[in-house]
């Protein structure tokens, strides 16, 4: 079983939940920018939620399926179609051999995820299939997908195989009355406009009162110098209380560091292993996925919450995922 890339889109790569355990030797985590959408796509087709999927950015690919395949599309809205018919998202879809799936430019959000039952048959590098573009490792030959690439897939799980048979026999494309609560939460246009929730960073008290006020009271623009490594923001410049000497610290997704020019940078999936700039805040994990669905030119604002509230939001999202697993398992 395989997929043929007819048109690659702007930036289409294979990503899973990340390459962990190697930051200490200088290897970054990488992985999906929107981990929640990735996990949901895999759950819907019966894969382990950490399996790799195609991460589609800004402009989507055109893909031909060489055999019957069970797929799921989550994340941003790229108006996917097959033979002129709209493909439902947030649910498993049975695709016939020879079908051609076309994605357009994004309408809402900026990243979508395409999972296939069984997962993509590419080797793991340091325990992960994620593509690290700067080092040319992982994914499909360590690079973005190109026209003519042929992606092989693994055998579906028993669940994935049976679901595909059921859908094809009914001529159906989706579960009836399914309520998927992940992507609808963080990729809808309404929710992408909500403030990004931030916990105080380790150097929060080293910033001036004016800097703290400006950071939470004004909007920031995501600049065109933003990528998978980090989002550079334009807006109010933030100052510390005098010169601050720092030792480099471990970096993670969602960290908001402030370099000497005073303009914040949000670290994303391909962030460096350590960071030496003062950190004003840490975006809660739930909202890192929302940030990943924003693109250059979008404006964002921040809201300060407690560490306890951040933990509560994380637990609530994980419970939501568990409920989805239970709902999906009960559909056969």
mmCIF file of C-alpha atoms in Angstrom:
data_model
loop_
_atom_site.group_PDB
_atom_site.id
_atom_site.type_symbol
_atom_site.label_atom_id
_atom_site.label_comp_id
_atom_site.label_asym_id
_atom_site.label_seq_id
_atom_site.Cartn_x
_atom_site.Cartn_y
_atom_site.Cartn_z
ATOM 1 C CA UNK A 1 0.000 0.000 0.000
ATOM 2 C CA UNK A 2 1.284 3.443 -0.850
ATOM 3 C CA UNK A 3 0.548 7.102 -1.531
ATOM 4 C CA UNK A 4 1.954 8.990 -4.517
ATOM 5 C CA UNK A 5 2.661 12.691 -4.218
ATOM 6 C CA UNK A 6 1.268 14.437 -7.308
ATOM 7 C CA UNK A 7 1.808 17.939 -5.921
ATOM 8 C CA UNK A 8 3.729 18.435 -2.677
ATOM 9 C CA UNK A 9 2.230 21.637 -1.310
ATOM 10 C CA UNK A 10 4.280 24.358 0.355
ATOM 11 C CA UNK A 11 5.761 22.424 3.279
ATOM 12 C CA UNK A 12 4.606 18.837 3.753
ATOM 13 C CA UNK A 13 6.639 16.614 6.071
ATOM 14 C CA UNK A 14 6.257 13.501 8.184
ATOM 15 C CA UNK A 15 6.014 14.271 11.895
ATOM 16 C CA UNK A 16 5.150 12.253 14.993
ATOM 17 C CA UNK A 17 5.034 13.392 18.630
ATOM 18 C CA UNK A 18 8.775 14.050 18.721
ATOM 19 C CA UNK A 19 12.297 12.771 19.273
ATOM 20 C CA UNK A 20 12.813 12.687 23.040
ATOM 21 C CA UNK A 21 15.837 11.911 25.172
ATOM 22 C CA UNK A 22 18.506 13.493 22.965
ATOM 23 C CA UNK A 23 18.473 17.215 23.827
ATOM 24 C CA UNK A 24 21.365 16.551 26.198
ATOM 25 C CA UNK A 25 23.516 15.695 23.177
ATOM 26 C CA UNK A 26 22.238 18.563 21.051
ATOM 27 C CA UNK A 27 19.491 16.816 19.047
ATOM 28 C CA UNK A 28 16.236 18.764 19.014
ATOM 29 C CA UNK A 29 12.809 17.265 19.692
ATOM 30 C CA UNK A 30 11.059 18.233 16.415
ATOM 31 C CA UNK A 31 7.658 16.567 16.002
ATOM 32 C CA UNK A 32 4.251 17.942 15.097
ATOM 33 C CA UNK A 33 3.583 21.613 15.657
ATOM 34 C CA UNK A 34 -0.021 20.804 16.650
ATOM 35 C CA UNK A 35 0.419 17.612 18.649
ATOM 36 C CA UNK A 36 -3.248 17.351 19.623
ATOM 37 C CA UNK A 37 -4.439 17.275 15.998
ATOM 38 C CA UNK A 38 -1.763 14.680 15.180
ATOM 39 C CA UNK A 39 -2.795 12.440 18.056
ATOM 40 C CA UNK A 40 -6.468 12.703 17.148
ATOM 41 C CA UNK A 41 -5.831 11.783 13.503
ATOM 42 C CA UNK A 42 -4.003 8.626 14.574
ATOM 43 C CA UNK A 43 -6.661 7.612 17.085
ATOM 44 C CA UNK A 44 -9.364 7.901 14.418
ATOM 45 C CA UNK A 45 -7.650 5.357 12.126
ATOM 46 C CA UNK A 46 -6.673 2.906 14.863
ATOM 47 C CA UNK A 47 -2.983 3.832 15.115
ATOM 48 C CA UNK A 48 -0.904 4.413 18.194
ATOM 49 C CA UNK A 49 -1.429 8.117 18.894
ATOM 50 C CA UNK A 50 2.337 8.747 18.647
ATOM 51 C CA UNK A 51 2.543 7.464 15.052
ATOM 52 C CA UNK A 52 3.752 9.774 12.271
ATOM 53 C CA UNK A 53 1.353 11.632 9.981
ATOM 54 C CA UNK A 54 1.750 14.132 7.179
ATOM 55 C CA UNK A 55 1.958 17.687 8.486
ATOM 56 C CA UNK A 56 0.559 20.048 5.839
ATOM 57 C CA UNK A 57 1.404 23.753 6.046
ATOM 58 C CA UNK A 58 -0.369 26.753 4.458
ATOM 59 C CA UNK A 59 -0.861 25.155 1.003
ATOM 60 C CA UNK A 60 -1.780 21.490 0.762
ATOM 61 C CA UNK A 61 -0.637 18.630 -1.483
ATOM 62 C CA UNK A 62 -2.375 16.481 -4.079
ATOM 63 C CA UNK A 63 -2.083 12.764 -3.321
ATOM 64 C CA UNK A 64 -3.015 9.598 -5.235
ATOM 65 C CA UNK A 65 -3.855 6.395 -3.328
ATOM 66 C CA UNK A 66 -2.682 3.145 -4.934
ATOM 67 C CA UNK A 67 -4.941 0.944 -2.776
ATOM 68 C CA UNK A 68 -7.990 1.153 -0.531
ATOM 69 C CA UNK A 69 -6.924 3.169 2.523
ATOM 70 C CA UNK A 70 -8.448 4.411 5.770
ATOM 71 C CA UNK A 71 -7.470 8.015 6.462
ATOM 72 C CA UNK A 72 -8.273 10.835 8.871
ATOM 73 C CA UNK A 73 -7.685 14.568 8.414
ATOM 74 C CA UNK A 74 -7.513 16.922 11.394
ATOM 75 C CA UNK A 75 -6.266 20.418 12.198
ATOM 76 C CA UNK A 76 -6.766 23.466 9.971
ATOM 77 C CA UNK A 77 -9.313 23.726 7.167
ATOM 78 C CA UNK A 78 -7.683 23.081 3.765
ATOM 79 C CA UNK A 79 -10.950 22.187 1.973
ATOM 80 C CA UNK A 80 -9.895 18.615 1.025
ATOM 81 C CA UNK A 81 -11.761 17.030 -1.890
ATOM 82 C CA UNK A 82 -11.822 13.701 -3.763
ATOM 83 C CA UNK A 83 -13.390 13.613 -7.231
ATOM 84 C CA UNK A 84 -14.992 16.993 -6.594
ATOM 85 C CA UNK A 85 -16.603 15.824 -3.332
ATOM 86 C CA UNK A 86 -15.692 17.409 -0.003
ATOM 87 C CA UNK A 87 -13.839 15.045 2.324
ATOM 88 C CA UNK A 88 -15.123 15.108 5.912
ATOM 89 C CA UNK A 89 -12.565 15.900 8.586
ATOM 90 C CA UNK A 90 -12.327 14.869 12.239
ATOM 91 C CA UNK A 91 -13.432 11.336 11.396
ATOM 92 C CA UNK A 92 -12.185 8.188 9.625
ATOM 93 C CA UNK A 93 -12.679 8.151 5.847
ATOM 94 C CA UNK A 94 -12.410 5.119 3.544
ATOM 95 C CA UNK A 95 -10.580 6.016 0.309
ATOM 96 C CA UNK A 96 -10.796 3.763 -2.773
ATOM 97 C CA UNK A 97 -7.740 2.752 -4.795
ATOM 98 C CA UNK A 98 -6.996 5.286 -7.524
ATOM 99 C CA UNK A 99 -8.647 8.162 -5.661
ATOM 100 C CA UNK A 100 -6.893 11.535 -5.784
ATOM 101 C CA UNK A 101 -7.069 13.702 -2.671
ATOM 102 C CA UNK A 102 -6.586 17.432 -3.203
ATOM 103 C CA UNK A 103 -5.957 20.055 -0.545
ATOM 104 C CA UNK A 104 -6.306 23.794 -1.179
ATOM 105 C CA UNK A 105 -4.759 26.717 0.689
ATOM 106 C CA UNK A 106 -5.763 27.015 4.337
ATOM 107 C CA UNK A 107 -9.010 28.801 5.168
ATOM 108 C CA UNK A 108 -8.843 28.482 8.940
ATOM 109 C CA UNK A 109 -5.644 27.653 10.823
ATOM 110 C CA UNK A 110 -2.459 26.894 8.933
ATOM 111 C CA UNK A 111 -1.619 23.204 9.544
ATOM 112 C CA UNK A 112 -3.500 19.986 8.848
ATOM 113 C CA UNK A 113 -2.600 16.360 9.557
ATOM 114 C CA UNK A 114 -3.206 13.326 7.357
ATOM 115 C CA UNK A 115 -2.961 9.962 9.114
ATOM 116 C CA UNK A 116 -3.319 6.587 7.385
ATOM 117 C CA UNK A 117 -4.297 3.327 9.052
ATOM 118 C CA UNK A 118 -1.106 1.397 9.815
ATOM 119 C CA UNK A 119 1.101 4.478 9.633
ATOM 120 C CA UNK A 120 3.806 5.433 7.145
ATOM 121 C CA UNK A 121 6.559 2.914 6.504
ATOM 122 C CA UNK A 122 9.696 4.982 7.116
ATOM 123 C CA UNK A 123 12.569 4.146 9.486
ATOM 124 C CA UNK A 124 12.834 5.677 12.919
ATOM 125 C CA UNK A 125 15.873 7.817 13.669
ATOM 126 C CA UNK A 126 16.672 7.979 17.384
ATOM 127 C CA UNK A 127 13.262 6.555 18.167
ATOM 128 C CA UNK A 128 11.222 8.928 16.001
ATOM 129 C CA UNK A 129 9.954 9.296 12.433
ATOM 130 C CA UNK A 130 9.831 13.102 12.725
ATOM 131 C CA UNK A 131 11.549 15.134 10.021
ATOM 132 C CA UNK A 132 14.312 17.446 11.245
ATOM 133 C CA UNK A 133 14.912 19.525 8.138
ATOM 134 C CA UNK A 134 18.063 21.369 9.196
ATOM 135 C CA UNK A 135 19.855 18.077 9.927
ATOM 136 C CA UNK A 136 18.209 16.116 7.067
ATOM 137 C CA UNK A 137 17.169 13.242 9.327
ATOM 138 C CA UNK A 138 13.932 11.363 9.940
ATOM 139 C CA UNK A 139 10.747 11.432 7.909
ATOM 140 C CA UNK A 140 11.039 10.729 4.182
ATOM 141 C CA UNK A 141 14.772 10.956 3.451
ATOM 142 C CA UNK A 142 15.065 13.810 5.945
ATOM 143 C CA UNK A 143 13.336 16.334 3.689
ATOM 144 C CA UNK A 144 10.050 17.868 2.605
ATOM 145 C CA UNK A 145 7.955 15.813 0.223
ATOM 146 C CA UNK A 146 8.429 16.346 -3.510
ATOM 147 C CA UNK A 147 6.475 15.570 -6.657
ATOM 148 C CA UNK A 148 6.704 11.879 -7.493
ATOM 149 C CA UNK A 149 7.541 10.651 -3.988
ATOM 150 C CA UNK A 150 5.993 7.282 -3.135
ATOM 151 C CA UNK A 151 5.152 6.783 0.539
ATOM 152 C CA UNK A 152 4.621 3.185 1.576
ATOM 153 C CA UNK A 153 2.275 2.393 4.448
ATOM 154 C CA UNK A 154 2.180 -0.379 7.032
ATOM 155 C CA UNK A 155 -0.580 -2.927 7.532
ATOM 156 C CA UNK A 156 -3.547 -1.421 9.407
ATOM 157 C CA UNK A 157 -4.436 -2.601 12.883
ATOM 158 C CA UNK A 158 -7.403 -4.933 13.246
ATOM 159 C CA UNK A 159 -9.498 -1.897 14.132
ATOM 160 C CA UNK A 160 -8.311 0.069 11.080
ATOM 161 C CA UNK A 161 -8.886 -2.837 8.726
ATOM 162 C CA UNK A 162 -12.367 -3.566 10.042
ATOM 163 C CA UNK A 163 -13.356 0.103 10.023
ATOM 164 C CA UNK A 164 -12.307 0.453 6.390
ATOM 165 C CA UNK A 165 -14.296 -2.662 5.418
ATOM 166 C CA UNK A 166 -17.350 -1.376 7.267
ATOM 167 C CA UNK A 167 -17.202 2.065 5.684
ATOM 168 C CA UNK A 168 -16.648 0.744 2.166
ATOM 169 C CA UNK A 169 -19.491 -1.754 2.529
ATOM 170 C CA UNK A 170 -21.887 0.992 3.628
ATOM 171 C CA UNK A 171 -20.599 3.557 1.179
ATOM 172 C CA UNK A 172 -20.261 5.798 4.209
ATOM 173 C CA UNK A 173 -17.437 8.200 4.964
ATOM 174 C CA UNK A 174 -17.849 8.913 8.645
ATOM 175 C CA UNK A 175 -19.200 7.950 12.029
ATOM 176 C CA UNK A 176 -22.731 9.125 12.558
ATOM 177 C CA UNK A 177 -23.242 11.783 15.205
ATOM 178 C CA UNK A 178 -19.619 11.658 16.404
ATOM 179 C CA UNK A 179 -18.597 14.553 18.635
ATOM 180 C CA UNK A 180 -14.861 15.127 18.361
ATOM 181 C CA UNK A 181 -13.896 17.793 20.883
ATOM 182 C CA UNK A 182 -10.170 18.386 20.231
ATOM 183 C CA UNK A 183 -9.645 20.102 16.895
ATOM 184 C CA UNK A 184 -12.962 21.913 17.159
ATOM 185 C CA UNK A 185 -11.700 23.448 20.379
ATOM 186 C CA UNK A 186 -8.451 24.901 19.139
ATOM 187 C CA UNK A 187 -8.703 25.217 15.358
ATOM 188 C CA UNK A 188 -12.031 26.988 14.962
ATOM 189 C CA UNK A 189 -11.760 30.614 13.836
ATOM 190 C CA UNK A 190 -13.453 31.779 17.040
ATOM 191 C CA UNK A 191 -11.048 29.965 19.338
ATOM 192 C CA UNK A 192 -7.954 31.002 17.415
ATOM 193 C CA UNK A 193 -8.825 34.616 18.257
ATOM 194 C CA UNK A 194 -8.935 33.996 22.008
ATOM 195 C CA UNK A 195 -6.017 35.108 24.237
ATOM 196 C CA UNK A 196 -3.083 32.717 24.553
ATOM 197 C CA UNK A 197 -2.794 31.570 28.161
ATOM 198 C CA UNK A 198 0.632 31.979 29.721
ATOM 199 C CA UNK A 199 2.201 31.010 33.040
ATOM 200 C CA UNK A 200 4.920 33.198 34.531
ATOM 201 C CA UNK A 201 8.402 32.305 33.275
ATOM 202 C CA UNK A 202 11.489 31.755 35.418
ATOM 203 C CA UNK A 203 12.682 35.331 34.837
ATOM 204 C CA UNK A 204 9.225 36.925 35.008
ATOM 205 C CA UNK A 205 10.096 39.039 38.058
ATOM 206 C CA UNK A 206 13.220 40.329 36.318
ATOM 207 C CA UNK A 207 11.085 42.290 33.840
ATOM 208 C CA UNK A 208 9.979 45.848 34.604
ATOM 209 C CA UNK A 209 6.396 46.494 35.631
ATOM 210 C CA UNK A 210 5.878 48.385 32.376
ATOM 211 C CA UNK A 211 7.128 45.378 30.399
ATOM 212 C CA UNK A 212 4.720 43.057 32.212
ATOM 213 C CA UNK A 213 1.823 45.452 31.598
ATOM 214 C CA UNK A 214 2.659 45.924 27.919
ATOM 215 C CA UNK A 215 3.084 42.197 27.338
ATOM 216 C CA UNK A 216 -0.435 41.375 28.503
ATOM 217 C CA UNK A 217 -2.199 44.611 27.501
ATOM 218 C CA UNK A 218 -1.162 44.885 23.850
ATOM 219 C CA UNK A 219 -1.409 42.763 20.711
ATOM 220 C CA UNK A 220 1.605 41.244 18.968
ATOM 221 C CA UNK A 221 2.019 40.526 15.269
ATOM 222 C CA UNK A 222 3.463 37.184 14.115
ATOM 223 C CA UNK A 223 6.159 38.236 11.656
ATOM 224 C CA UNK A 224 7.263 36.633 8.395
ATOM 225 C CA UNK A 225 10.505 35.591 10.150
ATOM 226 C CA UNK A 226 8.543 32.850 11.917
ATOM 227 C CA UNK A 227 8.982 29.129 11.250
ATOM 228 C CA UNK A 228 8.928 25.725 12.935
ATOM 229 C CA UNK A 229 11.803 26.801 15.173
ATOM 230 C CA UNK A 230 10.129 29.878 16.597
ATOM 231 C CA UNK A 231 7.577 32.634 16.097
ATOM 232 C CA UNK A 232 9.101 36.112 16.138
ATOM 233 C CA UNK A 233 6.689 38.769 17.374
ATOM 234 C CA UNK A 234 6.422 42.466 16.633
ATOM 235 C CA UNK A 235 4.901 44.872 19.137
ATOM 236 C CA UNK A 236 5.748 46.447 22.471
ATOM 237 C CA UNK A 237 9.425 46.027 23.392
ATOM 238 C CA UNK A 238 10.040 44.457 26.791
ATOM 239 C CA UNK A 239 12.801 45.527 29.169
ATOM 240 C CA UNK A 240 14.254 43.849 32.240
ATOM 241 C CA UNK A 241 15.170 45.589 35.485
ATOM 242 C CA UNK A 242 18.736 46.339 34.425
ATOM 243 C CA UNK A 243 21.402 44.018 33.023
ATOM 244 C CA UNK A 244 20.614 40.340 33.568
ATOM 245 C CA UNK A 245 23.350 37.705 33.609
ATOM 246 C CA UNK A 246 22.040 34.247 32.721
ATOM 247 C CA UNK A 247 23.259 30.690 32.338
ATOM 248 C CA UNK A 248 21.689 28.833 29.412
ATOM 249 C CA UNK A 249 18.660 26.746 30.381
ATOM 250 C CA UNK A 250 16.794 23.881 28.775
ATOM 251 C CA UNK A 251 14.337 25.034 26.102
ATOM 252 C CA UNK A 252 10.866 23.673 25.370
ATOM 253 C CA UNK A 253 7.917 24.368 23.095
ATOM 254 C CA UNK A 254 5.859 27.349 24.169
ATOM 255 C CA UNK A 255 8.681 29.139 25.996
ATOM 256 C CA UNK A 256 8.547 32.900 25.389
ATOM 257 C CA UNK A 257 12.046 34.336 25.529
ATOM 258 C CA UNK A 258 13.029 37.975 25.104
ATOM 259 C CA UNK A 259 16.322 38.754 23.307
ATOM 260 C CA UNK A 260 18.195 42.075 23.725
ATOM 261 C CA UNK A 261 16.000 43.850 21.139
ATOM 262 C CA UNK A 262 13.025 43.383 23.493
ATOM 263 C CA UNK A 263 10.800 41.597 20.951
ATOM 264 C CA UNK A 264 9.493 38.212 22.197
ATOM 265 C CA UNK A 265 10.173 34.900 20.453
ATOM 266 C CA UNK A 266 7.914 31.881 21.012
ATOM 267 C CA UNK A 267 9.866 28.622 20.779
ATOM 268 C CA UNK A 268 8.102 25.992 18.673
ATOM 269 C CA UNK A 269 8.618 22.325 17.732
ATOM 270 C CA UNK A 270 12.084 22.741 16.165
ATOM 271 C CA UNK A 271 13.380 24.909 19.002
ATOM 272 C CA UNK A 272 17.018 24.775 20.032
ATOM 273 C CA UNK A 273 18.037 22.488 22.907
ATOM 274 C CA UNK A 274 19.040 25.330 25.264
ATOM 275 C CA UNK A 275 18.134 29.019 25.513
ATOM 276 C CA UNK A 276 20.034 31.900 27.085
ATOM 277 C CA UNK A 277 17.547 34.776 26.917
ATOM 278 C CA UNK A 278 15.248 35.718 29.829
ATOM 279 C CA UNK A 279 11.881 33.966 29.760
ATOM 280 C CA UNK A 280 8.833 36.089 30.525
ATOM 281 C CA UNK A 281 6.323 33.287 30.165
ATOM 282 C CA UNK A 282 5.513 29.689 29.276
ATOM 283 C CA UNK A 283 2.482 29.024 27.096
ATOM 284 C CA UNK A 284 0.296 26.246 28.479
ATOM 285 C CA UNK A 285 0.554 23.029 26.456
ATOM 286 C CA UNK A 286 -3.081 23.229 25.369
ATOM 287 C CA UNK A 287 -2.454 26.607 23.739
ATOM 288 C CA UNK A 288 0.845 25.672 22.076
ATOM 289 C CA UNK A 289 -1.368 23.763 19.626
ATOM 290 C CA UNK A 290 -3.439 26.914 19.047
ATOM 291 C CA UNK A 291 -0.287 28.942 18.387
ATOM 292 C CA UNK A 292 0.752 26.311 15.827
ATOM 293 C CA UNK A 293 -2.435 27.062 13.879
ATOM 294 C CA UNK A 294 -1.581 30.768 13.588
ATOM 295 C CA UNK A 295 0.451 32.126 10.678
ATOM 296 C CA UNK A 296 2.538 35.190 9.821
ATOM 297 C CA UNK A 297 0.320 38.254 9.738
ATOM 298 C CA UNK A 298 -1.971 37.015 12.525
ATOM 299 C CA UNK A 299 -2.190 38.986 15.752
ATOM 300 C CA UNK A 300 -2.168 37.466 19.221
ATOM 301 C CA UNK A 301 -2.506 38.607 22.805
ATOM 302 C CA UNK A 302 -1.650 36.917 26.061
ATOM 303 C CA UNK A 303 -3.394 36.213 29.356
ATOM 304 C CA UNK A 304 -1.556 35.404 32.603
ATOM 305 C CA UNK A 305 -2.781 32.351 34.506
ATOM 306 C CA UNK A 306 -1.453 30.371 37.459
ATOM 307 C CA UNK A 307 0.570 27.173 37.212
ATOM 308 C CA UNK A 308 -2.357 25.375 38.844
ATOM 309 C CA UNK A 309 -4.741 26.578 36.141
ATOM 310 C CA UNK A 310 -2.286 25.486 33.453
ATOM 311 C CA UNK A 311 -2.158 22.025 35.019
ATOM 312 C CA UNK A 312 -5.963 21.874 35.166
ATOM 313 C CA UNK A 313 -6.219 22.735 31.451
ATOM 314 C CA UNK A 314 -3.696 20.018 30.585
ATOM 315 C CA UNK A 315 -5.553 17.373 32.605
ATOM 316 C CA UNK A 316 -8.877 18.378 31.032
ATOM 317 C CA UNK A 317 -7.458 17.997 27.514
ATOM 318 C CA UNK A 318 -5.944 14.593 28.291
ATOM 319 C CA UNK A 319 -9.293 13.430 29.676
ATOM 320 C CA UNK A 320 -10.905 14.633 26.461
ATOM 321 C CA UNK A 321 -8.486 12.512 24.423
ATOM 322 C CA UNK A 322 -9.215 9.476 26.581
ATOM 323 C CA UNK A 323 -12.945 9.974 26.034
ATOM 324 C CA UNK A 324 -12.381 10.101 22.290
ATOM 325 C CA UNK A 325 -10.433 6.834 22.443
ATOM 326 C CA UNK A 326 -13.347 5.219 24.272
ATOM 327 C CA UNK A 327 -15.864 6.620 21.772
ATOM 328 C CA UNK A 328 -13.834 5.438 18.776
ATOM 329 C CA UNK A 329 -13.308 1.965 20.234
ATOM 330 C CA UNK A 330 -17.056 1.577 20.706
ATOM 331 C CA UNK A 331 -17.926 2.282 17.075
ATOM 332 C CA UNK A 332 -17.140 -1.151 15.677
#
